[in-house]
């Protein structure tokens, strides 16, 4: 039970989302489609740079796996244009070289990004941020760690996000010519500016959780920056020993340094050791960013014609979504789906299949979107175990198919246009819950276009 | 890059496993089966208590979803017999009532469990552990938190694991008769005994990572106990402010208490506040156990007849397994598969499908087992990005199908019997890597019996 975490303000299942519109497809009446706001014309290595010339969709529909399982659904907040080249994060020569031509996403102390518009982030240049960050990569990591001095403030949090390999304009190249280990493109960093006010950059600090109108590529970059910045901010002390930690590996690791110059008797004395800490020996997960796996599930009944949806007390009238919850230690995804469904609704689930996944950067969740099938004798609803839901109900899938054709609006918005008596409201396409509902109305394939 | 984490000692992909044997199925020559050591005759709500009378397998093969996607694969370390009833963890009356008839799994300071045999854990009774734990649930959580005194040692770590609803012998019942919110069965707890030596219990402290011979139900209970105990041990201090934390919610939450009696001027003075901490306002993930999502993937080539396997330098000769790595913040599972595959092998992957999942309690990973399909122009192997693998190679799937029929042995063991020149060694069935390889030789369905 973590009821305080699974309230609507913290669970992506029930995202606070802007209005979107949907229309029926003229090609296949069973597949609901929606006009794409932003065409993706390039994707990072994580998205395999497929069909970059044609700008075709990145759902790998020609793959053999897609013939069996349907094309891939790329959920909102995924689909980053950046190649993270994670193996270069501990290479100061690479990082130093990348700084001058890089783009910088600035986050203030509330983790709001500097934005050019509701659809676009504003990126700063190195000249803009140089007064704040200088070049933190002009020393080796070992030197940086061993010169820790608890009397000094730590430098601003800088996070290397990756390289946009399609942006050749920057002229940045790293690695020998002709080598397969040569990396080029535009580097991206995130900077935690706290109260520092940049000059010469147009933009405003925008709350993003109420605004999922950001272009998909910017949404994915923001998600990465925000999650890792949040993790750094919540981990300024070592959870194993309580001492301050410092940021290394370009913002993607924190260590508990072994020495402290503040404890040293004189400048030329031997380094003064801090109190011992288990985190300095071996490898510890606490040194790396935390990602919380979460399950969200469309549960169908055993005859395959109904789906289980829930609603929370504080939601707008008629608003329903998929059940969701956090995955616990030593639980498989399938088990977490069954436990959470039973705890919240009393329904007992059998077979579970993972459909797609969605990062959710508030602060660090990974939504594992599943379809589950209730057991024939387990479909009775009982809300008395975990009192998290106000209501849970089986809806005919044919009805949900109709409701998905209606305009959708987020939790923070009024009833959308076209809402009729007897309708229910469902989450917009930027929510994986919506994609799961499309899947169950469509032979478990595909999803809405976002 | 987290190469220090993805070495063979920390990644479940490459488990250190005991010898197992396999034989061809006489029914379907394409499905490799193996004699089950332990028949599962009951499963928790997370496994839906299906077919408990017949003791049939819990793969939900009759489900409609199984007809499309194949029966479910329950990987080793999942399949717990316990219902976690997580919503009762913050109810001291329930916890108090559960103590006397409960079974207690003891973990020493190295997190080794007290074991009856290589196959079975040894459980203690309340009488056995009462001298150590007393009844920590005789006060409310609020009282416990507000009476924090930094001069006093914290009580031994006690973790409520769940109820075995099929064990009616205990006589433990909680909730009104006839109510659907009535819970009965045997409660299970884990106790961190540190250096305390229990008397009157037979058993020995056994290392478990080198011993995956534990019965499946005990393996799942151990996984839960060990993961949550490890998390408590690594989080005795608040990562937001550096102050000591205390355990609440029956071992599944840690809070940074607001007051400290040690700072109070006199016994009847107003409570003395500790320094402020952001973790005391709102909900923070750092208060809850951490689970690290990890991807492990069988990558097939675009013509569907080869699979990509890798090997690390320190592995025994001829040993290969699936590629694997940690899922990063703001990455979908599909993206993590593509990034890790490219970083480790240079191969570019398109469509990714999640097959099944496996908890891995060393210390807190959740393995997301995937099948991915390489892009037609992305199958070239290059090991020069992240120098983690010693070798990566495309193997014909027909060859892998043959190799899966051979006896398998873990990384720490010698070459298994029956190994012939030209063969390769693959991980045993307790590893999800093995299950993924079975799936790709079998139309992406099913897996080996463990």
mmCIF file with all atom_site columns, C-alpha atoms in Angstrom, chain A residues 10-105:
data_model
loop_
_atom_site.group_PDB
_atom_site.id
_atom_site.type_symbol
_atom_site.label_atom_id
_atom_site.label_alt_id
_atom_site.label_comp_id
_atom_site.label_asym_id
_atom_site.label_entity_id
_atom_site.label_seq_id
_atom_site.pdbx_PDB_ins_code
_atom_site.Cartn_x
_atom_site.Cartn_y
_atom_site.Cartn_z
_atom_site.occupancy
_atom_site.B_iso_or_equiv
_atom_site.pdbx_formal_charge
_atom_site.auth_seq_id
_atom_site.auth_comp_id
_atom_site.auth_asym_id
_atom_site.auth_atom_id
_atom_site.pdbx_PDB_model_num
ATOM 1  C CA . UNK A 1 10  ? 1.482   11.472  -8.740  1.00 0.00 ? 10  UNK A CA 1
ATOM 2  C CA . UNK A 1 11  ? 0.391   8.723   -11.095 1.00 0.00 ? 11  UNK A CA 1
ATOM 3  C CA . UNK A 1 12  ? 0.841   9.117   -14.820 1.00 0.00 ? 12  UNK A CA 1
ATOM 4  C CA . UNK A 1 13  ? -2.121  6.870   -15.458 1.00 0.00 ? 13  UNK A CA 1
ATOM 5  C CA . UNK A 1 14  ? -4.239  9.811   -14.685 1.00 0.00 ? 14  UNK A CA 1
ATOM 6  C CA . UNK A 1 15  ? -2.335  12.546  -16.325 1.00 0.00 ? 15  UNK A CA 1
ATOM 7  C CA . UNK A 1 16  ? -3.327  16.152  -16.191 1.00 0.00 ? 16  UNK A CA 1
ATOM 8  C CA . UNK A 1 17  ? -3.501  16.748  -19.862 1.00 0.00 ? 17  UNK A CA 1
ATOM 9  C CA . UNK A 1 18  ? -4.490  19.336  -22.429 1.00 0.00 ? 18  UNK A CA 1
ATOM 10 C CA . UNK A 1 19  ? -7.382  18.966  -24.807 1.00 0.00 ? 19  UNK A CA 1
ATOM 11 C CA . UNK A 1 20  ? -6.835  16.879  -27.893 1.00 0.00 ? 20  UNK A CA 1
ATOM 12 C CA . UNK A 1 21  ? -9.117  15.907  -30.699 1.00 0.00 ? 21  UNK A CA 1
ATOM 13 C CA . UNK A 1 22  ? -9.733  12.616  -32.372 1.00 0.00 ? 22  UNK A CA 1
ATOM 14 C CA . UNK A 1 23  ? -11.541 11.506  -35.488 1.00 0.00 ? 23  UNK A CA 1
ATOM 15 C CA . UNK A 1 24  ? -12.429 8.175   -36.989 1.00 0.00 ? 24  UNK A CA 1
ATOM 16 C CA . UNK A 1 25  ? -10.112 6.815   -39.601 1.00 0.00 ? 25  UNK A CA 1
ATOM 17 C CA . UNK A 1 26  ? -11.578 6.677   -43.054 1.00 0.00 ? 26  UNK A CA 1
ATOM 18 C CA . UNK A 1 27  ? -9.464  3.638   -43.860 1.00 0.00 ? 27  UNK A CA 1
ATOM 19 C CA . UNK A 1 28  ? -10.221 1.274   -41.016 1.00 0.00 ? 28  UNK A CA 1
ATOM 20 C CA . UNK A 1 29  ? -13.272 2.024   -38.930 1.00 0.00 ? 29  UNK A CA 1
ATOM 21 C CA . UNK A 1 30  ? -11.878 -0.051  -36.041 1.00 0.00 ? 30  UNK A CA 1
ATOM 22 C CA . UNK A 1 31  ? -8.732  2.004   -35.654 1.00 0.00 ? 31  UNK A CA 1
ATOM 23 C CA . UNK A 1 32  ? -9.125  5.415   -34.131 1.00 0.00 ? 32  UNK A CA 1
ATOM 24 C CA . UNK A 1 33  ? -6.589  7.891   -35.425 1.00 0.00 ? 33  UNK A CA 1
ATOM 25 C CA . UNK A 1 34  ? -5.785  11.474  -34.655 1.00 0.00 ? 34  UNK A CA 1
ATOM 26 C CA . UNK A 1 35  ? -4.067  14.190  -36.615 1.00 0.00 ? 35  UNK A CA 1
ATOM 27 C CA . UNK A 1 36  ? -0.406  14.308  -35.641 1.00 0.00 ? 36  UNK A CA 1
ATOM 28 C CA . UNK A 1 37  ? 0.733   17.681  -34.369 1.00 0.00 ? 37  UNK A CA 1
ATOM 29 C CA . UNK A 1 38  ? 4.392   17.038  -34.926 1.00 0.00 ? 38  UNK A CA 1
ATOM 30 C CA . UNK A 1 39  ? 5.901   14.856  -37.557 1.00 0.00 ? 39  UNK A CA 1
ATOM 31 C CA . UNK A 1 40  ? 9.001   13.077  -36.366 1.00 0.00 ? 40  UNK A CA 1
ATOM 32 C CA . UNK A 1 41  ? 11.594  13.199  -39.078 1.00 0.00 ? 41  UNK A CA 1
ATOM 33 C CA . UNK A 1 42  ? 14.577  11.843  -37.204 1.00 0.00 ? 42  UNK A CA 1
ATOM 34 C CA . UNK A 1 43  ? 15.170  9.578   -34.264 1.00 0.00 ? 43  UNK A CA 1
ATOM 35 C CA . UNK A 1 44  ? 18.157  8.720   -32.125 1.00 0.00 ? 44  UNK A CA 1
ATOM 36 C CA . UNK A 1 45  ? 19.965  5.417   -32.049 1.00 0.00 ? 45  UNK A CA 1
ATOM 37 C CA . UNK A 1 46  ? 17.546  4.404   -29.317 1.00 0.00 ? 46  UNK A CA 1
ATOM 38 C CA . UNK A 1 47  ? 14.931  4.744   -32.006 1.00 0.00 ? 47  UNK A CA 1
ATOM 39 C CA . UNK A 1 48  ? 17.210  3.371   -34.676 1.00 0.00 ? 48  UNK A CA 1
ATOM 40 C CA . UNK A 1 49  ? 17.143  6.309   -37.119 1.00 0.00 ? 49  UNK A CA 1
ATOM 41 C CA . UNK A 1 50  ? 14.722  4.426   -39.274 1.00 0.00 ? 50  UNK A CA 1
ATOM 42 C CA . UNK A 1 51  ? 13.308  6.002   -42.437 1.00 0.00 ? 51  UNK A CA 1
ATOM 43 C CA . UNK A 1 52  ? 14.938  9.305   -41.663 1.00 0.00 ? 52  UNK A CA 1
ATOM 44 C CA . UNK A 1 53  ? 14.797  10.444  -45.252 1.00 0.00 ? 53  UNK A CA 1
ATOM 45 C CA . UNK A 1 54  ? 11.126  9.862   -45.759 1.00 0.00 ? 54  UNK A CA 1
ATOM 46 C CA . UNK A 1 55  ? 10.087  11.052  -42.330 1.00 0.00 ? 55  UNK A CA 1
ATOM 47 C CA . UNK A 1 56  ? 7.894   7.981   -42.085 1.00 0.00 ? 56  UNK A CA 1
ATOM 48 C CA . UNK A 1 57  ? 6.682   6.868   -38.715 1.00 0.00 ? 57  UNK A CA 1
ATOM 49 C CA . UNK A 1 58  ? 8.946   5.056   -36.340 1.00 0.00 ? 58  UNK A CA 1
ATOM 50 C CA . UNK A 1 59  ? 6.722   2.172   -35.467 1.00 0.00 ? 59  UNK A CA 1
ATOM 51 C CA . UNK A 1 60  ? 8.765   -0.449  -37.343 1.00 0.00 ? 60  UNK A CA 1
ATOM 52 C CA . UNK A 1 61  ? 5.683   -1.680  -39.120 1.00 0.00 ? 61  UNK A CA 1
ATOM 53 C CA . UNK A 1 62  ? 7.710   -3.699  -41.619 1.00 0.00 ? 62  UNK A CA 1
ATOM 54 C CA . UNK A 1 63  ? 9.398   -5.755  -38.917 1.00 0.00 ? 63  UNK A CA 1
ATOM 55 C CA . UNK A 1 64  ? 8.561   -9.425  -38.592 1.00 0.00 ? 64  UNK A CA 1
ATOM 56 C CA . UNK A 1 65  ? 7.806   -8.812  -34.935 1.00 0.00 ? 65  UNK A CA 1
ATOM 57 C CA . UNK A 1 66  ? 5.268   -6.162  -35.944 1.00 0.00 ? 66  UNK A CA 1
ATOM 58 C CA . UNK A 1 67  ? 3.493   -8.648  -38.170 1.00 0.00 ? 67  UNK A CA 1
ATOM 59 C CA . UNK A 1 68  ? 2.930   -10.804 -35.127 1.00 0.00 ? 68  UNK A CA 1
ATOM 60 C CA . UNK A 1 69  ? 2.565   -8.237  -32.350 1.00 0.00 ? 69  UNK A CA 1
ATOM 61 C CA . UNK A 1 70  ? 1.544   -5.105  -34.244 1.00 0.00 ? 70  UNK A CA 1
ATOM 62 C CA . UNK A 1 71  ? 3.656   -2.004  -34.881 1.00 0.00 ? 71  UNK A CA 1
ATOM 63 C CA . UNK A 1 72  ? 5.403   -0.402  -31.926 1.00 0.00 ? 72  UNK A CA 1
ATOM 64 C CA . UNK A 1 73  ? 3.674   2.349   -29.970 1.00 0.00 ? 73  UNK A CA 1
ATOM 65 C CA . UNK A 1 74  ? 6.021   5.189   -29.060 1.00 0.00 ? 74  UNK A CA 1
ATOM 66 C CA . UNK A 1 75  ? 4.424   6.868   -26.085 1.00 0.00 ? 75  UNK A CA 1
ATOM 67 C CA . UNK A 1 76  ? 4.697   10.561  -25.224 1.00 0.00 ? 76  UNK A CA 1
ATOM 68 C CA . UNK A 1 77  ? 7.952   11.429  -23.361 1.00 0.00 ? 77  UNK A CA 1
ATOM 69 C CA . UNK A 1 78  ? 9.791   8.676   -25.248 1.00 0.00 ? 78  UNK A CA 1
ATOM 70 C CA . UNK A 1 79  ? 11.176  9.045   -28.777 1.00 0.00 ? 79  UNK A CA 1
ATOM 71 C CA . UNK A 1 80  ? 14.166  11.236  -27.941 1.00 0.00 ? 80  UNK A CA 1
ATOM 72 C CA . UNK A 1 81  ? 16.241  12.559  -30.862 1.00 0.00 ? 81  UNK A CA 1
ATOM 73 C CA . UNK A 1 82  ? 19.380  12.234  -28.723 1.00 0.00 ? 82  UNK A CA 1
ATOM 74 C CA . UNK A 1 83  ? 21.903  9.415   -28.683 1.00 0.00 ? 83  UNK A CA 1
ATOM 75 C CA . UNK A 1 84  ? 22.943  9.234   -25.016 1.00 0.00 ? 84  UNK A CA 1
ATOM 76 C CA . UNK A 1 85  ? 26.395  7.742   -25.807 1.00 0.00 ? 85  UNK A CA 1
ATOM 77 C CA . UNK A 1 86  ? 26.410  6.837   -22.125 1.00 0.00 ? 86  UNK A CA 1
ATOM 78 C CA . UNK A 1 87  ? 29.921  5.381   -22.299 1.00 0.00 ? 87  UNK A CA 1
ATOM 79 C CA . UNK A 1 88  ? 31.356  8.879   -22.895 1.00 0.00 ? 88  UNK A CA 1
ATOM 80 C CA . UNK A 1 89  ? 29.980  10.409  -19.691 1.00 0.00 ? 89  UNK A CA 1
ATOM 81 C CA . UNK A 1 90  ? 33.106  9.682   -17.713 1.00 0.00 ? 90  UNK A CA 1
ATOM 82 C CA . UNK A 1 91  ? 35.440  11.036  -20.397 1.00 0.00 ? 91  UNK A CA 1
ATOM 83 C CA . UNK A 1 92  ? 36.298  14.668  -19.519 1.00 0.00 ? 92  UNK A CA 1
ATOM 84 C CA . UNK A 1 93  ? 38.136  15.233  -22.845 1.00 0.00 ? 93  UNK A CA 1
ATOM 85 C CA . UNK A 1 94  ? 34.938  14.374  -24.719 1.00 0.00 ? 94  UNK A CA 1
ATOM 86 C CA . UNK A 1 95  ? 32.769  16.481  -22.414 1.00 0.00 ? 95  UNK A CA 1
ATOM 87 C CA . UNK A 1 96  ? 35.144  19.453  -22.586 1.00 0.00 ? 96  UNK A CA 1
ATOM 88 C CA . UNK A 1 97  ? 35.189  19.304  -26.364 1.00 0.00 ? 97  UNK A CA 1
ATOM 89 C CA . UNK A 1 98  ? 31.402  19.068  -26.526 1.00 0.00 ? 98  UNK A CA 1
ATOM 90 C CA . UNK A 1 99  ? 30.711  22.163  -24.397 1.00 0.00 ? 99  UNK A CA 1
ATOM 91 C CA . UNK A 1 100 ? 31.323  25.063  -26.838 1.00 0.00 ? 100 UNK A CA 1
ATOM 92 C CA . UNK A 1 101 ? 28.878  24.004  -29.571 1.00 0.00 ? 101 UNK A CA 1
ATOM 93 C CA . UNK A 1 102 ? 26.302  22.425  -27.277 1.00 0.00 ? 102 UNK A CA 1
ATOM 94 C CA . UNK A 1 103 ? 22.720  23.445  -26.558 1.00 0.00 ? 103 UNK A CA 1
ATOM 95 C CA . UNK A 1 104 ? 21.729  23.931  -22.926 1.00 0.00 ? 104 UNK A CA 1
ATOM 96 C CA . UNK A 1 105 ? 18.325  23.297  -21.436 1.00 0.00 ? 105 UNK A CA 1
#
